[in-house]
Short mmCIF file of C-alpha atoms in Angstrom, two decimals:
data_model
loop_
_atom_site.label_atom_id
_atom_site.label_comp_id
_atom_site.label_asym_id
_atom_site.label_seq_id
_atom_site.Cartn_x
_atom_site.Cartn_y
_atom_site.Cartn_z
CA MET A 1 67.65 355.53 322.16
CA LEU A 2 70.36 358.18 322.60
CA ILE A 3 73.48 357.23 324.45
CA PHE A 4 74.53 360.85 324.98
CA SER A 5 72.11 363.72 325.45
CA CYS A 6 73.45 367.24 325.27
CA ASP A 7 74.17 367.02 328.98
CA THR A 8 76.87 364.44 328.33
CA LEU A 9 77.56 364.61 324.60
CA ILE A 10 79.05 368.02 323.87
CA SER A 11 77.94 369.20 320.47
CA CYS A 12 80.38 368.89 317.61
CA CYS A 13 78.54 371.73 315.88
CA HIS A 14 80.82 374.54 317.03
CA VAL A 15 84.18 372.85 317.14
CA ILE A 16 86.06 375.40 315.05
CA GLY A 17 84.58 378.57 316.47
CA ARG A 18 81.48 378.89 314.30
CA SER A 19 78.18 377.08 313.88
CA ILE A 20 78.23 374.28 311.34
CA LYS A 21 75.46 372.36 309.69
CA SER A 22 74.44 369.18 311.48
CA THR A 23 74.62 367.31 308.18
CA ASP A 24 78.35 368.04 308.23
CA ALA A 25 78.72 366.63 311.74
CA ARG A 26 81.05 363.79 310.89
CA PHE A 27 83.29 365.89 308.64
CA HIS A 28 83.77 368.59 311.24
CA PHE A 29 84.19 366.05 313.99
CA LEU A 30 87.07 364.47 312.10
CA LEU A 31 88.40 367.90 311.20
CA TYR A 32 88.48 368.84 314.86
CA CYS A 33 90.21 365.59 315.80
CA THR A 34 92.86 366.21 313.16
CA ARG A 35 93.22 369.84 314.19
CA VAL A 36 93.98 369.01 317.81
CA GLY A 37 96.17 366.05 316.90
CA LEU A 38 93.91 363.39 318.36
CA LEU A 39 93.13 361.36 315.27
CA GLN A 40 96.49 359.82 314.46
CA LEU A 41 95.48 356.29 313.56
CA PRO A 42 94.20 355.15 310.17
CA THR A 43 91.56 352.94 311.77
CA ARG A 44 88.24 354.75 311.56
CA GLY A 45 87.05 352.86 314.59
CA PHE A 46 89.39 354.88 316.78
CA GLU A 47 87.00 357.80 316.22
CA VAL A 48 84.81 356.11 318.78
CA PHE A 49 87.23 356.63 321.61
CA ILE A 50 88.01 360.17 320.51
CA LEU A 51 84.30 360.91 320.36
CA SER A 52 83.93 359.60 323.88
CA VAL A 53 86.74 361.84 325.08
CA LEU A 54 85.25 364.85 323.32
CA ALA A 55 81.95 364.11 325.01
CA LYS A 56 83.44 365.26 328.29
CA SER A 57 86.20 367.61 327.18
CA LEU A 58 84.53 370.02 324.72
CA PRO A 59 82.44 372.93 326.03
CA ARG A 60 78.71 372.79 325.38
CA TYR A 61 77.65 375.15 322.60
CA MET A 62 74.23 374.10 321.43
CA PRO A 63 71.19 372.42 323.04
CA ALA A 64 70.13 369.03 321.81
CA ASP A 65 67.08 370.27 319.91
CA LYS A 66 69.33 372.44 317.72
CA CYS A 67 71.49 369.58 316.50
CA PRO A 68 69.36 366.38 316.38
CA ASP A 69 71.15 365.06 313.31
CA THR A 70 74.51 365.42 315.01
CA LEU A 71 73.33 363.64 318.12
CA ALA A 72 71.69 360.92 316.03
CA TRP A 73 74.86 360.37 314.02
CA CYS A 74 77.07 360.26 317.10
CA ASN A 75 74.81 357.86 318.91
CA GLY A 76 74.35 355.68 315.85
CA PHE A 77 78.10 355.49 315.52
CA LEU A 78 78.52 354.47 319.14
CA LEU A 79 75.81 351.83 318.85
CA ASN A 80 77.26 350.28 315.71
CA PRO A 81 78.23 346.69 316.66
CA PHE A 82 81.14 346.76 314.23
CA TYR A 83 82.81 349.58 316.11
CA VAL A 84 81.90 348.12 319.47
CA CYS A 85 83.61 344.85 318.61
CA PHE A 86 86.48 345.85 316.35
CA VAL A 87 88.05 349.22 316.97
CA LEU A 88 91.80 348.77 317.22
CA HIS A 89 93.49 345.39 317.52
CA ARG A 90 90.01 344.02 318.26
CA SER A 91 89.77 346.27 321.29
CA THR A 92 86.47 347.92 322.04
CA PHE A 93 86.48 351.55 322.97
CA LEU A 94 85.92 350.40 326.55
CA HIS A 95 89.33 348.71 326.33
CA LEU A 96 90.77 352.00 325.09
CA ALA A 97 89.09 354.08 327.77
CA ILE A 98 90.53 351.77 330.43
CA ILE A 99 94.01 351.86 328.87
CA HIS A 100 93.86 355.67 328.95
CA GLU A 101 92.59 355.45 332.54
CA ASP A 102 89.69 357.76 331.69
CA ASP A 103 87.37 357.02 334.58
CA PHE A 104 84.50 359.23 333.40
CA ILE A 105 84.20 357.53 330.03
CA THR A 106 84.95 354.08 331.42
CA GLN A 107 82.21 354.23 334.02
CA HIS A 108 79.71 355.59 331.49
CA LEU A 109 80.43 352.84 328.99
CA ILE A 110 80.18 350.15 331.68
CA GLU A 111 76.81 351.58 332.62
CA ILE A 112 75.34 351.58 329.11
CA PHE A 113 76.90 348.45 327.63
CA PRO A 114 75.31 345.01 328.01
CA LYS A 115 77.31 342.25 329.65
CA GLU A 116 78.08 340.62 326.29
CA VAL A 117 79.97 343.71 325.14
CA LEU A 118 81.79 344.04 328.46
CA ASP A 119 83.17 340.52 327.96
CA ILE A 120 84.63 341.11 324.49
CA GLN A 121 88.31 340.14 324.32
CA ASN A 122 90.96 341.95 322.28
CA ASN A 123 93.59 340.32 320.06
CA LEU A 124 95.53 339.29 323.18
CA TYR A 125 92.32 337.75 324.53
CA GLN A 126 92.21 340.35 327.29
CA SER A 127 88.81 341.43 328.49
CA PRO A 128 88.23 344.91 329.96
CA LEU A 129 88.46 343.20 333.36
CA HIS A 130 91.96 341.93 332.52
CA LEU A 131 93.11 345.44 331.60
CA ALA A 132 91.54 347.09 334.64
CA THR A 133 93.30 344.54 336.84
CA TYR A 134 96.67 345.00 335.12
CA LEU A 135 96.37 348.74 335.80
CA ASN A 136 95.12 348.15 339.35
CA LEU A 137 91.95 350.17 338.69
CA THR A 138 90.03 348.79 341.65
CA HIS A 139 86.93 350.95 341.13
CA VAL A 140 86.69 349.85 337.49
CA VAL A 141 87.03 346.21 338.52
CA LYS A 142 84.23 346.74 341.03
CA SER A 143 81.96 348.26 338.38
CA LEU A 144 82.64 345.47 335.88
CA VAL A 145 82.05 342.74 338.45
CA GLY A 146 78.88 344.53 339.49
CA LYS A 147 77.62 344.22 335.91
CA GLY A 148 78.22 340.47 336.03
CA VAL A 149 81.21 340.12 333.70
CA SER A 150 82.78 336.69 333.39
CA LEU A 151 85.60 335.84 335.77
CA GLU A 152 86.53 332.76 333.73
CA LEU A 153 87.78 334.41 330.52
CA GLN A 154 91.44 333.59 329.84
CA ASP A 155 93.98 335.72 328.00
CA GLN A 156 96.63 334.48 325.56
CA ASP A 157 98.63 333.04 328.47
CA GLY A 158 95.61 331.29 329.93
CA ASN A 159 95.37 333.76 332.80
CA THR A 160 92.03 334.90 334.14
CA ALA A 161 91.79 338.41 335.55
CA LEU A 162 92.13 336.85 339.00
CA HIS A 163 95.40 335.21 337.89
CA VAL A 164 96.63 338.67 336.91
CA ALA A 165 95.67 340.10 340.30
CA CYS A 166 97.43 337.27 342.11
CA GLN A 167 100.58 337.51 340.02
CA HIS A 168 100.97 341.24 340.59
CA GLY A 169 99.70 341.40 344.14
CA GLN A 170 96.60 343.43 343.28
CA THR A 171 94.85 342.25 346.43
CA GLU A 172 92.14 344.91 346.34
CA CYS A 173 91.23 343.96 342.78
CA ALA A 174 91.20 340.29 343.77
CA SER A 175 88.95 341.16 346.70
CA GLU A 176 86.48 342.96 344.42
CA MET A 177 86.40 339.95 342.10
CA THR A 178 85.66 337.51 344.92
CA SER A 179 83.70 339.48 347.52
CA ASP A 180 80.14 339.03 346.27
CA VAL A 181 80.57 335.82 344.27
CA SER A 182 78.94 332.61 345.46
CA PRO A 183 81.29 329.74 346.38
CA SER A 184 79.84 327.59 343.60
CA LYS A 185 80.59 330.27 341.00
CA LEU A 186 84.00 331.10 342.43
CA ALA A 187 85.26 327.52 342.76
CA PRO A 188 85.91 326.91 339.03
CA VAL A 189 87.74 330.25 338.80
CA LEU A 190 90.03 329.33 341.69
CA GLU A 191 90.72 325.96 340.06
CA THR A 192 91.39 327.33 336.57
CA GLN A 193 94.93 326.67 335.37
CA ASN A 194 96.75 328.89 332.90
CA TRP A 195 98.74 327.42 330.02
CA ARG A 196 101.65 326.80 332.42
CA GLY A 197 99.35 324.74 334.60
CA LEU A 198 99.22 327.31 337.40
CA THR A 199 96.19 328.28 339.45
CA CYS A 200 95.73 331.65 341.15
CA LEU A 201 97.15 330.26 344.40
CA HIS A 202 100.21 328.92 342.59
CA LEU A 203 100.88 332.33 341.05
CA ALA A 204 100.43 334.11 344.36
CA ALA A 205 102.86 331.68 346.00
CA LEU A 206 105.40 332.02 343.18
CA ASN A 207 105.35 335.79 343.58
CA ARG A 208 105.35 335.80 347.39
CA GLN A 209 102.04 337.66 347.48
CA HIS A 210 101.14 336.81 351.06
CA PRO A 211 98.05 339.08 351.46
CA THR A 212 96.63 337.70 348.23
CA MET A 213 97.35 334.14 349.36
CA LYS A 214 95.45 334.79 352.59
CA LEU A 215 92.50 336.11 350.58
CA LEU A 216 92.45 333.06 348.29
CA VAL A 217 92.62 330.68 351.24
CA LYS A 218 89.77 332.55 352.91
CA LYS A 219 87.72 332.25 349.73
CA GLY A 220 88.16 328.48 349.64
CA ALA A 221 91.09 327.92 347.29
CA ASP A 222 92.23 324.29 347.25
CA LEU A 223 95.57 324.30 349.07
CA ASN A 224 96.57 320.93 347.65
CA ILE A 225 95.74 321.41 343.99
CA GLN A 226 98.72 320.43 341.82
CA GLU A 227 100.09 322.52 338.99
CA GLY A 228 99.89 320.85 335.63
CA THR A 229 103.52 320.25 334.70
CA SER A 230 105.23 318.55 337.65
CA GLY A 231 102.47 318.21 340.20
CA LYS A 232 103.71 320.78 342.69
CA THR A 233 101.34 322.23 345.25
CA ALA A 234 101.62 325.79 346.55
CA LEU A 235 103.55 324.33 349.49
CA HIS A 236 106.14 322.80 347.15
CA LEU A 237 106.54 326.18 345.43
CA ALA A 238 106.94 328.02 348.73
CA VAL A 239 109.60 325.54 349.84
CA GLU A 240 111.51 325.96 346.58
CA LEU A 241 111.51 329.72 347.13
CA HIS A 242 112.68 329.34 350.75
CA ASP A 243 109.59 331.39 351.62
CA VAL A 244 109.12 330.73 355.33
CA ALA A 245 106.09 333.05 355.59
CA SER A 246 104.19 331.19 352.86
CA VAL A 247 105.12 327.81 354.31
CA LYS A 248 103.80 328.85 357.72
CA LEU A 249 100.62 330.25 356.18
CA LEU A 250 99.87 327.14 354.14
CA LEU A 251 100.63 324.72 356.97
CA SER A 252 98.50 326.71 359.41
CA ARG A 253 95.58 326.51 356.98
CA GLY A 254 95.85 322.75 356.62
CA ALA A 255 97.96 322.15 353.53
CA ASN A 256 98.98 318.51 353.08
CA VAL A 257 102.53 318.37 354.40
CA ASP A 258 103.16 315.05 352.61
CA ALA A 259 101.73 315.97 349.20
CA ALA A 260 103.75 314.26 346.48
CA MET A 261 104.80 315.65 343.11
CA LEU A 262 104.60 313.51 339.98
CA ASN A 263 108.13 312.31 340.75
CA GLY A 264 107.13 311.41 344.30
CA CYS A 265 108.94 314.26 346.03
CA THR A 266 107.27 315.76 349.08
CA PRO A 267 107.90 319.29 350.37
CA LEU A 268 110.34 317.74 352.83
CA HIS A 269 112.33 316.17 349.99
CA LEU A 270 112.64 319.64 348.45
CA ALA A 271 113.58 321.36 351.71
CA VAL A 272 116.23 318.78 352.55
CA GLY A 273 117.56 318.77 348.99
CA ARG A 274 117.98 322.55 349.25
CA GLN A 275 119.55 322.22 352.71
CA ASP A 276 116.92 324.53 354.19
CA ALA A 277 116.95 323.50 357.84
CA ALA A 278 114.46 326.18 358.90
CA ILE A 279 111.74 325.02 356.52
CA ALA A 280 112.59 321.35 357.07
CA ASN A 281 112.03 322.00 360.78
CA LEU A 282 108.62 323.57 360.09
CA LEU A 283 107.61 320.58 357.97
CA CYS A 284 108.78 318.09 360.59
CA GLN A 285 106.86 319.95 363.30
CA ALA A 286 103.79 319.70 361.06
CA GLY A 287 104.21 315.91 360.99
CA ALA A 288 106.03 315.35 357.70
CA ASP A 289 106.86 311.69 357.06
CA THR A 290 110.63 311.39 356.75
CA MET A 291 110.46 307.90 355.26
CA LEU A 292 108.33 308.53 352.16
CA ARG A 293 110.17 307.56 348.98
CA ASN A 294 110.24 309.40 345.67
CA MET A 295 110.57 307.76 342.27
CA GLU A 296 114.35 307.59 342.77
CA ASP A 297 113.62 305.44 345.84
CA GLU A 298 115.02 308.16 348.09
CA THR A 299 113.60 309.31 351.40
CA ALA A 300 114.16 312.77 352.85
CA LEU A 301 116.43 311.04 355.34
CA ASP A 302 118.55 309.71 352.47
CA LEU A 303 118.89 313.22 351.04
CA ALA A 304 119.92 314.58 354.44
CA ASP A 305 122.91 312.26 354.67
CA GLY A 306 125.91 314.26 355.82
CA ASN A 307 123.93 317.31 356.94
CA ASP A 308 123.88 317.06 360.73
CA ASP A 309 121.76 320.22 361.11
CA ILE A 310 118.93 318.61 359.17
CA LEU A 311 119.49 315.09 360.48
CA ALA A 312 119.10 316.45 363.99
CA LEU A 313 115.55 317.45 363.12
CA PHE A 314 114.48 313.90 362.34
CA PRO A 315 113.28 311.45 365.01
CA PHE A 316 115.79 308.62 365.32
CA ASP A 317 114.18 306.60 368.09
CA ASP A 318 114.06 303.45 365.96
CA ILE A 319 117.00 304.23 363.68
CA GLN A 320 119.87 303.04 365.80
CA ILE A 321 122.91 300.80 365.47
CA SER A 322 123.75 298.75 368.56
CA GLY A 323 121.50 300.99 370.58
CA ARG A 324 123.27 304.18 369.51
CA SER A 325 121.94 307.04 367.36
CA VAL A 326 123.49 307.30 363.91
CA VAL A 327 123.71 311.10 364.19
CA GLY A 328 127.32 312.20 364.29
CA VAL A 329 128.63 308.64 363.88
CA LYS A 330 131.35 308.22 361.26
CA PHE A 331 131.44 304.92 359.42
#
């Protein structure tokens, strides 16, 4: 089976202005690469990517039936599993094509490669899907997802490609990764934590990526899942960032307003501790319990002591001394 016919693989047999013997194909191919300054790395595997580039960039000189040995050598080289798996820093030449943002070659390789090759990870444990997402190559992400690549592969930081999209606000890439995926297949991806204990929703919240957060919520992300270090939910993170928009979004979608961290702090504890009256007001309106205690045996009311703006938000119907509200009273 030939990967490139003469319609797509431009013959290497006339690369220096004269016909050359097909048995010398590899020598003249390398000579051409050196001549034009393309082959600058000692790793022979990098020839693969250069060959792919030449396949579209060189003019066609000779029909396929005139250079069968050349075509056979080129295709045999491209099909060699060693070069597919270990080209440069364990990158495949699909990784390299994506890094160079060469859409023609990238799409062709996605088309001809089996899923197992498309899921190969480089030395940073990045799959082609990770790289396409980093570079915001939405059409490449769409093609890879269409071939059924894994959404669960994690890079050296424990991030899936969806984590990457959420961190950098690549909402279109995130949409392509989640649009045609069944809820049962998507659920474990949405729940995957990186090595910092963060899910995709946590990362989106940390980076104030509101459109991406809306997408994740729509796709069924667990609003109350806790990150792995201190037990914060996305709502806790939004409160810490004083991100009113995220707080409103999460509360409107049903986030647990009284979710407790490992130390017992609720979002209201955090808002009051940061003297954020606006967010404390939103939480109170959503029904936050002002009397829940953290591991320091403190309620949000305790933390609000001395801050009349926040104390005024709390209901004091049954917190009175001699029938008078404690707000504004000096002892």
